Tab-separated table of C-alpha atoms and ligand atoms in Angstrom:
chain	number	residue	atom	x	y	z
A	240	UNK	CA	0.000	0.000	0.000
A	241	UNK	CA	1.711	2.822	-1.142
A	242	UNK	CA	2.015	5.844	1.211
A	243	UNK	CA	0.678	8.548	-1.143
A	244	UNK	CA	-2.774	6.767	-1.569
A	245	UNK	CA	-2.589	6.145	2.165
A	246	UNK	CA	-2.339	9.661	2.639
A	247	UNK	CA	-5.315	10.343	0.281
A	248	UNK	CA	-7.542	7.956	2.321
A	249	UNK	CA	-6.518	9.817	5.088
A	250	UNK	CA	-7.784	13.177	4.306
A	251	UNK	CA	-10.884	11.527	2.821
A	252	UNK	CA	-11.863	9.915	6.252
A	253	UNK	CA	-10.461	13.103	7.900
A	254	UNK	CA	-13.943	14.693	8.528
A	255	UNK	CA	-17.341	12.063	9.193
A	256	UNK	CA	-18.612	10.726	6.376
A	257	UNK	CA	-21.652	8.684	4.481
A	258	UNK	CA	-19.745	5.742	3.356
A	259	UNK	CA	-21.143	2.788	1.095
A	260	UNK	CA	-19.425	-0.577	1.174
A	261	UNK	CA	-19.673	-3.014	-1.319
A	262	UNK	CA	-18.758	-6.621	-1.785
A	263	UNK	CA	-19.407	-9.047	-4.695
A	264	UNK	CA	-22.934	-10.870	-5.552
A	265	UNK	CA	-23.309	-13.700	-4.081
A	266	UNK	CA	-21.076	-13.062	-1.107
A	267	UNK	CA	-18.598	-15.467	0.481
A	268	UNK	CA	-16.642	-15.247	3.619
A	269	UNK	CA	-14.264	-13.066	2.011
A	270	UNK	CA	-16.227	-10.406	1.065
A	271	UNK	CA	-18.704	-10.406	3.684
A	272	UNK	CA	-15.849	-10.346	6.342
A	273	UNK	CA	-14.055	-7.430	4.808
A	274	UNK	CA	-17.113	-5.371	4.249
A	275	UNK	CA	-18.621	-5.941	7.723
A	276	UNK	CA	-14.463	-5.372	8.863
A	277	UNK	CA	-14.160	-2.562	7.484
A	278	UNK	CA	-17.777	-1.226	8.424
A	279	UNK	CA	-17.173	-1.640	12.240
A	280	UNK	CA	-13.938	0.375	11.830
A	281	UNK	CA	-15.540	3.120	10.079
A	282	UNK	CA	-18.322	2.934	12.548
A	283	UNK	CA	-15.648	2.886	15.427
A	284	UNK	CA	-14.278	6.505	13.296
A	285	UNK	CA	-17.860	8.384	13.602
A	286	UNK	CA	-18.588	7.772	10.056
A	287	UNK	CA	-21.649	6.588	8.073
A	288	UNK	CA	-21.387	3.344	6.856
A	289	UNK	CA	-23.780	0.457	4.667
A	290	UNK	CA	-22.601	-2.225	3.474
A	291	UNK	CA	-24.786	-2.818	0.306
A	292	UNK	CA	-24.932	-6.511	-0.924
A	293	UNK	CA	-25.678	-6.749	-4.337
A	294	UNK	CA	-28.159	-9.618	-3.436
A	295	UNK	CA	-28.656	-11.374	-0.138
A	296	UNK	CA	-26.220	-13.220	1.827
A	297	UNK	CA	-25.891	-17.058	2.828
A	298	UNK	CA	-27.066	-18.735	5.936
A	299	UNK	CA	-24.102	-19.998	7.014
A	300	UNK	CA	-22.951	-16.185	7.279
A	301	UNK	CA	-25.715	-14.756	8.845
A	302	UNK	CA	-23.972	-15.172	12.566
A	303	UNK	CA	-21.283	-12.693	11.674
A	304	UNK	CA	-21.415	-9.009	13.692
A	305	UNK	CA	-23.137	-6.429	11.858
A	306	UNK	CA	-24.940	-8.662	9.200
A	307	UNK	CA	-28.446	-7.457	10.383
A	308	UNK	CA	-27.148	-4.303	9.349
A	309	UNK	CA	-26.558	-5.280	5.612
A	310	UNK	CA	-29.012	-3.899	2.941
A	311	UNK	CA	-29.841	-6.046	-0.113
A	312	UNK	CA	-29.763	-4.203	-3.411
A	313	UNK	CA	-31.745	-6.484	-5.427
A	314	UNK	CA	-34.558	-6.885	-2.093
A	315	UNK	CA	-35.023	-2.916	-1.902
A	316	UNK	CA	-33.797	-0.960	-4.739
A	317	UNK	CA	-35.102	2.302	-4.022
A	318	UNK	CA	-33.489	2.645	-0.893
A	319	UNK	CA	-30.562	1.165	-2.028
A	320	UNK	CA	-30.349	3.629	-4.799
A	321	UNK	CA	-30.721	6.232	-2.401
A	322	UNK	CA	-27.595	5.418	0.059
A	323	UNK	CA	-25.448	5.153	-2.943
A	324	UNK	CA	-26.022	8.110	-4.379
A	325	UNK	CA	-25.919	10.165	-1.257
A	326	UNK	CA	-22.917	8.126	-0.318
A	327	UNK	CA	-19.697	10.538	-0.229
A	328	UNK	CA	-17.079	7.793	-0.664
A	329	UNK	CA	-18.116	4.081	-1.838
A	330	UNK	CA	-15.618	1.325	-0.878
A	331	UNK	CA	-15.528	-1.963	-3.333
A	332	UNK	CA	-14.393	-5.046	-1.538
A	333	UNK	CA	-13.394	-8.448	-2.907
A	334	UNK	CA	-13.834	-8.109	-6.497
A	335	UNK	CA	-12.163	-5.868	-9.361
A	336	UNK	CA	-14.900	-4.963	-12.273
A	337	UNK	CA	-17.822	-3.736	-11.805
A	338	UNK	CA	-19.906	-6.418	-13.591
A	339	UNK	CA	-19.520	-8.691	-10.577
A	340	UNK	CA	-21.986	-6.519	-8.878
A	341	UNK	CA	-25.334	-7.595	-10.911
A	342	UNK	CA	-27.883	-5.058	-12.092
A	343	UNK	CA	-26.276	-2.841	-9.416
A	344	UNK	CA	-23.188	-1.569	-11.880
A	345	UNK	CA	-26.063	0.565	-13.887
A	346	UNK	CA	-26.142	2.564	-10.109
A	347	UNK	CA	-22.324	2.649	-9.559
A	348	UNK	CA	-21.974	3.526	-12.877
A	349	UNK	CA	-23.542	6.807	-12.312
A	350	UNK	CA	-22.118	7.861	-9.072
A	351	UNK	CA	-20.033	10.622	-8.481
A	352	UNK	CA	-18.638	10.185	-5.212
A	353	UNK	CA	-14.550	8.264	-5.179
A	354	UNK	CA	-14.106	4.452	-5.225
A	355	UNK	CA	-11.818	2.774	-3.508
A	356	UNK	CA	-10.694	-0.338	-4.590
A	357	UNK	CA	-9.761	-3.244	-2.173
A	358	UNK	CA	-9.123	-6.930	-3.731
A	359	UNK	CA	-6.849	-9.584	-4.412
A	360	UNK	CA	-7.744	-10.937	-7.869
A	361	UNK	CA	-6.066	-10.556	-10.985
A	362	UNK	CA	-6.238	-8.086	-13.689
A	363	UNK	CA	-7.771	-5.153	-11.679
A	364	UNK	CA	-10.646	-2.852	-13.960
A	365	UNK	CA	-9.252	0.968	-13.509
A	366	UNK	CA	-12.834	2.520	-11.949
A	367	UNK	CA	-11.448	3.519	-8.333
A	368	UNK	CA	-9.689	6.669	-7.284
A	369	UNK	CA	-7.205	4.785	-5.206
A	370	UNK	CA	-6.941	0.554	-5.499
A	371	UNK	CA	-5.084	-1.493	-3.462
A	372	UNK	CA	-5.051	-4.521	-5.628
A	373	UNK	CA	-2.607	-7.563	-5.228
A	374	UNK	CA	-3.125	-11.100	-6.031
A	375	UNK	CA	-0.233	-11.928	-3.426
A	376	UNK	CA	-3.005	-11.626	-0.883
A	377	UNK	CA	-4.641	-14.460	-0.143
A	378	UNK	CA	-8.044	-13.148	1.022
A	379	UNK	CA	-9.210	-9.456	0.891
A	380	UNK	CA	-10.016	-9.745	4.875
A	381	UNK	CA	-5.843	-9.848	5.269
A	382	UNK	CA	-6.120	-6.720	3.174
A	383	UNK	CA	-8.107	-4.727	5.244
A	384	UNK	CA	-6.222	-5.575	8.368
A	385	UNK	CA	-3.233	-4.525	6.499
A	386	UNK	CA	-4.592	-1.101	5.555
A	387	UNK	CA	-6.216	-0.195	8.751
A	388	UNK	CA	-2.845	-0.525	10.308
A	389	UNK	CA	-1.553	0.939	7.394
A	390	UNK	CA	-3.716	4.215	8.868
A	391	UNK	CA	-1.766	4.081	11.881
A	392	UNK	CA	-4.788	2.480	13.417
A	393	UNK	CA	-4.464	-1.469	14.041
A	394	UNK	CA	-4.535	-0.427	17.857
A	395	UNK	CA	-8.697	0.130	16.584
A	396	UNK	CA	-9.146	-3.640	15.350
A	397	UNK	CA	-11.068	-5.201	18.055
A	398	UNK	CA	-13.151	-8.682	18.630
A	399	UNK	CA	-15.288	-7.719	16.326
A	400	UNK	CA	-13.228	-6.869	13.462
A	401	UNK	CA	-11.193	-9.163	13.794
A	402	UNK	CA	-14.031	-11.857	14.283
A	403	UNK	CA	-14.867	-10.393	10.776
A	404	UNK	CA	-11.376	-10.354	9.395
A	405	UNK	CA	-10.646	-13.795	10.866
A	406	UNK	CA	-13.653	-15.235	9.135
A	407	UNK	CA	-12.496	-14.671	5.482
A	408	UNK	CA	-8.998	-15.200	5.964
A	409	UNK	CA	-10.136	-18.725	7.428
A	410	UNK	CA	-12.759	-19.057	4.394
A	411	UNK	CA	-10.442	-18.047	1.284
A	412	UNK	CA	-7.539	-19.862	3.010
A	413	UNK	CA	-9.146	-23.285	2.884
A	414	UNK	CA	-8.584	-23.072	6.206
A	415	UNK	CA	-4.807	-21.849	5.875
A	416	UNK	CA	-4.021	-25.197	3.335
A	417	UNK	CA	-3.875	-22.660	-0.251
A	418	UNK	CA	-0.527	-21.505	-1.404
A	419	UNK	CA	-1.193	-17.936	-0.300
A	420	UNK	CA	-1.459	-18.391	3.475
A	421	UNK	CA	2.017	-16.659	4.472
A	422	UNK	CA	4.068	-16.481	7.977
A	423	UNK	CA	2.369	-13.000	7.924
A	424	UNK	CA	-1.207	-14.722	7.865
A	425	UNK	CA	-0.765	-16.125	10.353
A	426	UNK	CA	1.096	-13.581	11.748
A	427	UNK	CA	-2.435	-11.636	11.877
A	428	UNK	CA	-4.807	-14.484	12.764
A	429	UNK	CA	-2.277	-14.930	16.112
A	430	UNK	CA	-3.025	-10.871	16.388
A	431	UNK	CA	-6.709	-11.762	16.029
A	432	UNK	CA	-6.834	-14.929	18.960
A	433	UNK	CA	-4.771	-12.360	20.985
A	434	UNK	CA	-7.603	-9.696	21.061
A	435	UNK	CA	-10.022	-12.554	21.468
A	436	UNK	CA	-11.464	-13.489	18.318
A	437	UNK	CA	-13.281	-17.714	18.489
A	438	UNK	CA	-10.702	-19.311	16.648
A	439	UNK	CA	-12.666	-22.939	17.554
A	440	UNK	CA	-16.266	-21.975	17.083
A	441	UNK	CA	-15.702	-19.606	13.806
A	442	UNK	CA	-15.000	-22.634	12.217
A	443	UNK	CA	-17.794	-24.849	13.832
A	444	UNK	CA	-20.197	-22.010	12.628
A	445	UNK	CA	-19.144	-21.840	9.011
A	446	UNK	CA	-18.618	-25.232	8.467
A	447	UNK	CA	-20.574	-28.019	11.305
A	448	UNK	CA	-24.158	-26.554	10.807
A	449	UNK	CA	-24.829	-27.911	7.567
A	450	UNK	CA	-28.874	-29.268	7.261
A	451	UNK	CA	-29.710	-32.663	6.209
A	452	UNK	CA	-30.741	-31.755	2.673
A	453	UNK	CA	-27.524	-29.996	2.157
A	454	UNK	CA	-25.443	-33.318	2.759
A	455	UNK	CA	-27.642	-35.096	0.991
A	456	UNK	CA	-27.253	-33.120	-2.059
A	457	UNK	CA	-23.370	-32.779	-1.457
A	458	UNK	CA	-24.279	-36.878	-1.725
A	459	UNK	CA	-25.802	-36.360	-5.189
A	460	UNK	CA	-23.012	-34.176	-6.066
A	461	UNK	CA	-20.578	-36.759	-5.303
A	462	UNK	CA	-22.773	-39.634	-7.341
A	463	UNK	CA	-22.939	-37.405	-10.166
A	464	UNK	CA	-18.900	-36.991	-10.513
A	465	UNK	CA	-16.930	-38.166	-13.521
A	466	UNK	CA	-13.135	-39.046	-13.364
A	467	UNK	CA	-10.994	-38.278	-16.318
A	468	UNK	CA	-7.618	-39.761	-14.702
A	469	UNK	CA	-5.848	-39.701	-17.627
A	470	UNK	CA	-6.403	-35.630	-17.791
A	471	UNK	CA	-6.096	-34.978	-14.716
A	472	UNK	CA	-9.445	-33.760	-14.159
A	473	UNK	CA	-13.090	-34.361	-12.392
A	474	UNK	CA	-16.039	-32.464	-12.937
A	475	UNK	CA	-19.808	-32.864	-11.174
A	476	UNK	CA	-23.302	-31.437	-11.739
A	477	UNK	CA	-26.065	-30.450	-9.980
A	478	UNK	CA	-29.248	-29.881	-11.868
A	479	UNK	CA	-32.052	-27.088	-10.449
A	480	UNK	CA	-34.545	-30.279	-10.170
A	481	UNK	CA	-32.054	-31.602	-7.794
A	482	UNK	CA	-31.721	-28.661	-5.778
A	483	UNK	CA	-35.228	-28.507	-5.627
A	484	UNK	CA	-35.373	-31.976	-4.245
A	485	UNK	CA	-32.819	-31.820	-1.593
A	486	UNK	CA	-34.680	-28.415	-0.590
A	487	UNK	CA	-31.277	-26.239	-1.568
A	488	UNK	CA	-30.260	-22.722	0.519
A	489	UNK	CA	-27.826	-20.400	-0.863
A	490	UNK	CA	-24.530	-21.583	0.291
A	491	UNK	CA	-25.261	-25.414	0.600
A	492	UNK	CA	-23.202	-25.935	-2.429
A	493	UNK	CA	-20.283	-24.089	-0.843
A	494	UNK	CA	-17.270	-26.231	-1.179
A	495	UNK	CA	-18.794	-29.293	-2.873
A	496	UNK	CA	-16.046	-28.342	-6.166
A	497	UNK	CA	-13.143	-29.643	-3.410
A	498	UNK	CA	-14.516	-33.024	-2.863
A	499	UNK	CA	-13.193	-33.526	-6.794
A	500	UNK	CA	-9.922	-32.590	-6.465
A	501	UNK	CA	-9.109	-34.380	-3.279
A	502	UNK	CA	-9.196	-37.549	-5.394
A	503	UNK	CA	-5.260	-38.996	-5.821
A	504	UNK	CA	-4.385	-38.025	-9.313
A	505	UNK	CA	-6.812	-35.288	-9.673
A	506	UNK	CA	-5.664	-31.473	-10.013
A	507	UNK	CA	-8.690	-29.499	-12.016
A	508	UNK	CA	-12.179	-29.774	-10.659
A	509	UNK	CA	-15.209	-27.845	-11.769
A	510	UNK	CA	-18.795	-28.284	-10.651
A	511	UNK	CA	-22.125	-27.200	-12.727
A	512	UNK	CA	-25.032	-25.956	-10.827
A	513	UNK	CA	-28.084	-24.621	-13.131
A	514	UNK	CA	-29.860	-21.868	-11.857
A	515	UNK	CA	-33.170	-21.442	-13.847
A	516	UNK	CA	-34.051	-18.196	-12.484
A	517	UNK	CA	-30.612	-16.566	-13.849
A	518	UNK	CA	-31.211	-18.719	-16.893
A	519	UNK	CA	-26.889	-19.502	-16.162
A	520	UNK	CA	-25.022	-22.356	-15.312
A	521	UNK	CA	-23.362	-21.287	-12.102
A	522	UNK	CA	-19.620	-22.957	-12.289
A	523	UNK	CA	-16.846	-22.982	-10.005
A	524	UNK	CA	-13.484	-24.053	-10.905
A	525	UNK	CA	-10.123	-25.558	-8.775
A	526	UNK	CA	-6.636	-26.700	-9.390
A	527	UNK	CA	-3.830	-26.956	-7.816
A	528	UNK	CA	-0.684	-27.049	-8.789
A	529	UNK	CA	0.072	-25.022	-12.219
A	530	UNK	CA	-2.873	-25.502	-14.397
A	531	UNK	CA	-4.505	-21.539	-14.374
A	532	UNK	CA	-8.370	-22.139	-13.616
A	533	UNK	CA	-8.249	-18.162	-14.205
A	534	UNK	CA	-7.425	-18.429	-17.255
A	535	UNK	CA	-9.256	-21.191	-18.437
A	536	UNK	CA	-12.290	-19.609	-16.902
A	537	UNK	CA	-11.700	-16.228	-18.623
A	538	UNK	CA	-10.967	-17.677	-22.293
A	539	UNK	CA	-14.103	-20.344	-21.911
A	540	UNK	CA	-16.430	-19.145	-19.166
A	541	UNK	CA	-17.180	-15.822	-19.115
A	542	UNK	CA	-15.536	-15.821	-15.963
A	543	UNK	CA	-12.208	-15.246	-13.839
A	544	UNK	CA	-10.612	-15.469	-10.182
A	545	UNK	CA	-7.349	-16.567	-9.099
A	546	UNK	CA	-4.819	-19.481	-10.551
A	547	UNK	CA	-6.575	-22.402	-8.593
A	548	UNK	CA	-9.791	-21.358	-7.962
A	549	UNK	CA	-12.037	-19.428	-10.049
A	550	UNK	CA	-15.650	-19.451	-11.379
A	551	UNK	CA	-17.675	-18.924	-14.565
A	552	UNK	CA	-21.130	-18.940	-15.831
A	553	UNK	CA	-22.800	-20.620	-19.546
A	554	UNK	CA	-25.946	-19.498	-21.196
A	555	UNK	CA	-26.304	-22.680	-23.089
A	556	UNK	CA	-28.575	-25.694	-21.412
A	557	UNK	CA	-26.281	-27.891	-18.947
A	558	UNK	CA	-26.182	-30.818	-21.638
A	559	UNK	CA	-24.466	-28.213	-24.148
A	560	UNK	CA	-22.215	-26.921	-21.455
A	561	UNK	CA	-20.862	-30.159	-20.622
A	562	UNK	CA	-20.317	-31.070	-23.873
A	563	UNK	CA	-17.844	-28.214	-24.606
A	564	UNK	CA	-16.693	-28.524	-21.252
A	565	UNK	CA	-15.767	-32.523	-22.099
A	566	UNK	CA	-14.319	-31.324	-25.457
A	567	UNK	CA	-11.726	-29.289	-23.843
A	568	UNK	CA	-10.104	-31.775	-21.439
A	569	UNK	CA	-8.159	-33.672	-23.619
A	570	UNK	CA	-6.811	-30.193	-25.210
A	571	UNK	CA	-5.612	-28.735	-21.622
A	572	UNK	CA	-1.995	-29.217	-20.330
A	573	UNK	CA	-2.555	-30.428	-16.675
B	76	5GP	P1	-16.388	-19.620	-6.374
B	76	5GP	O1	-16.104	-20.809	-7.220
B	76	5GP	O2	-16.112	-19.898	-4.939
B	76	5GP	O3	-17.727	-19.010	-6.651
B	76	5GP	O4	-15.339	-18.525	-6.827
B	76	5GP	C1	-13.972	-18.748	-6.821
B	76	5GP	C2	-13.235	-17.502	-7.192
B	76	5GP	O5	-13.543	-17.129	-8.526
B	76	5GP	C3	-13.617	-16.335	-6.328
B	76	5GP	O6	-12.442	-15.630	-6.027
B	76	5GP	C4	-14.525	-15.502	-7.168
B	76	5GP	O7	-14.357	-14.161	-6.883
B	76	5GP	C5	-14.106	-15.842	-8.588
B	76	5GP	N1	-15.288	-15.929	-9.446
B	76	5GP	C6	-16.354	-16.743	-9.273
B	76	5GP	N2	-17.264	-16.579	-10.247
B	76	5GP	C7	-16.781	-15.618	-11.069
B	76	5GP	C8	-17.268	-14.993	-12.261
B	76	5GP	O8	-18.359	-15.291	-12.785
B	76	5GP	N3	-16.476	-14.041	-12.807
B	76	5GP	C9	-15.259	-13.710	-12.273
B	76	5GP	N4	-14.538	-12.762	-12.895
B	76	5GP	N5	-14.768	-14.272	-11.168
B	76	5GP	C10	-15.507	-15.213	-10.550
B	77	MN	MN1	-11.578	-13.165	-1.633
């Protein structure tokens, strides 16, 4: 973070401010732990903060601090509208273009107040006044820690941030097993158990409160995989009927795209979930090792992310997709 733009943030939380914080659609851990982070510091500053949420949240987030707080774009428009235009400095957390805000980029598109930028992904869209944007990072959450101490202020990050901050670190981390978790991770998450944060039950929240139907379909999921051993590669499905069946929530197919590659042999993984109200197929993508899932993602899927794990969306019916998904295997250098 360099310290010219630090300076700049400075002087524009110098005075109190309306503030409107924004993470992806579809939130993860990531971005709801940043934006809820960073709102309880700016709170903690006398300013004016929202986090606005594109669309609404998961379940198995709904136990962080300040998520009762949260407005939902696509839920109340008007008044969502409303904050963000009398917002006098908008903060974008977790993502990089605009587009990966929904419908809601026609609104930030017309606002006149700055952007600030903070993510970790690659190839960083140039709408923000000042971005802090580094794909060394392995979750936006270690970010914001960074830049609030950056402002001279880490002395500020209490419980509750760092609950928040510890949450996405935890989440984008794989639990501190991807290549990005760094001595200074967990550097910060020994800061965070210091001041108090649940180390033991943030982790039996996120992850040990799943519902019946939600193993069940992570069951289906698992019948449904096909093994390509000699490419290196697994893929699975989940059709809307079988949501439907298994009684899906947002978030209970959270994760189900690492059952594939924990198979000996296997490094690329994708899963397929249709979503007939978007008309898309929702797809997620992991490696590990070299093989770019960004990339691939990008060039095939209308997508993007990191190296090993990324995500992507089809128009076409899920028969089609798989189809050109099963013609590129064999062409891929895994
Ligand atoms: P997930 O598979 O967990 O939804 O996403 C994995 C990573 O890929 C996340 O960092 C997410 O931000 C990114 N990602 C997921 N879907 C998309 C997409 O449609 N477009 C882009 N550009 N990135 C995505
Ligand atoms: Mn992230």
């Amino acid at each position: 973070m360099r310290e010219k733009n630090i300076q700049v943030i400075q002087q524009l939380l110098s005075a109190p401010k309306k503030i409107a914080i924004i993470p992806h659609r579809n939130p993860d851990g990531d971005a709801m732990g940043s934006t809820l982070g960073l709102y309880h510091f700016l709170l903690k500053n006398n300013h004016f903060p929202t986090v606005i949420s594109p669309n609404e949240y998961p379940d198995f987030l709904a136990w962080m601090p300040g998520s009762e707080t949260i407005k939902i774009y696509e839920k109340d428009k008007i008044s969502c509208t409303q904050l963000l235009h009398e917002a006098e400095l908008v903060f974008t957390l977790d993502f990089n273009a605009l587009h990966r805000v929904g419908e809601m980029e026609n609104v930030l598109n017309t606002l006149t107040a700055p952007f600030v930028m903070i993510d970790h992904h690659q190839s960083p869209d140039e709408y923000a006044l000042i971005s802090f944007s580094d794909v060394a990072y392995g979750s936006t959450c270690e970010m914001v820690y960074n830049f609030i101490a950056a402002l001279g202020k880490k002395s500020e990050i209490d419980k509750t941030i760092g609950t928040c901050i510890y949450t996405g670190i935890l989440t984008d981390s794989g639990s501190f097993r991807f290549p990005k978790t760094t001595g200074n991770t967990h550097r910060i998450v020994a800061d965070l158990i210091d001041l108090g944060v649940e180390n033991t039950e943030i982790p039996n929240l996120l992850f040990d409160n799943s519902s019946f139907g939600s193993l069940q379909l992570l069951g289906k999921a698992l019948q449904n995989m096909k093994i390509f051993y000699t490419n290196k590669t697994s893929y699975t499905t989940l059709t809307q009927d079988e949501l439907d069946c298994f009684n899906y929530v947002k978030g209970d197919t959270e994760g189900i795209v690492n059952y594939g590659l924990s198979i000996k042999g296997i490094d690329f993984s994708a899963i397929f979930i249709e979503n007939k109200e978007d008309k898309i197929i929702k797809i997620s993508f992991r490696s590990q090792g070299d093989f770019d899932v960004n990339q691939f993602a990008r060039d095939y899927f209308n997508g993007g992310g990191h190296r090993n794990a990324a995500g992507g969306k089809s128009e076409v019916s899920m028969e089609e997709t798989i189809r050109k998904f099963e013609e590129l295997i064999p062409t891929l250098k895994i």
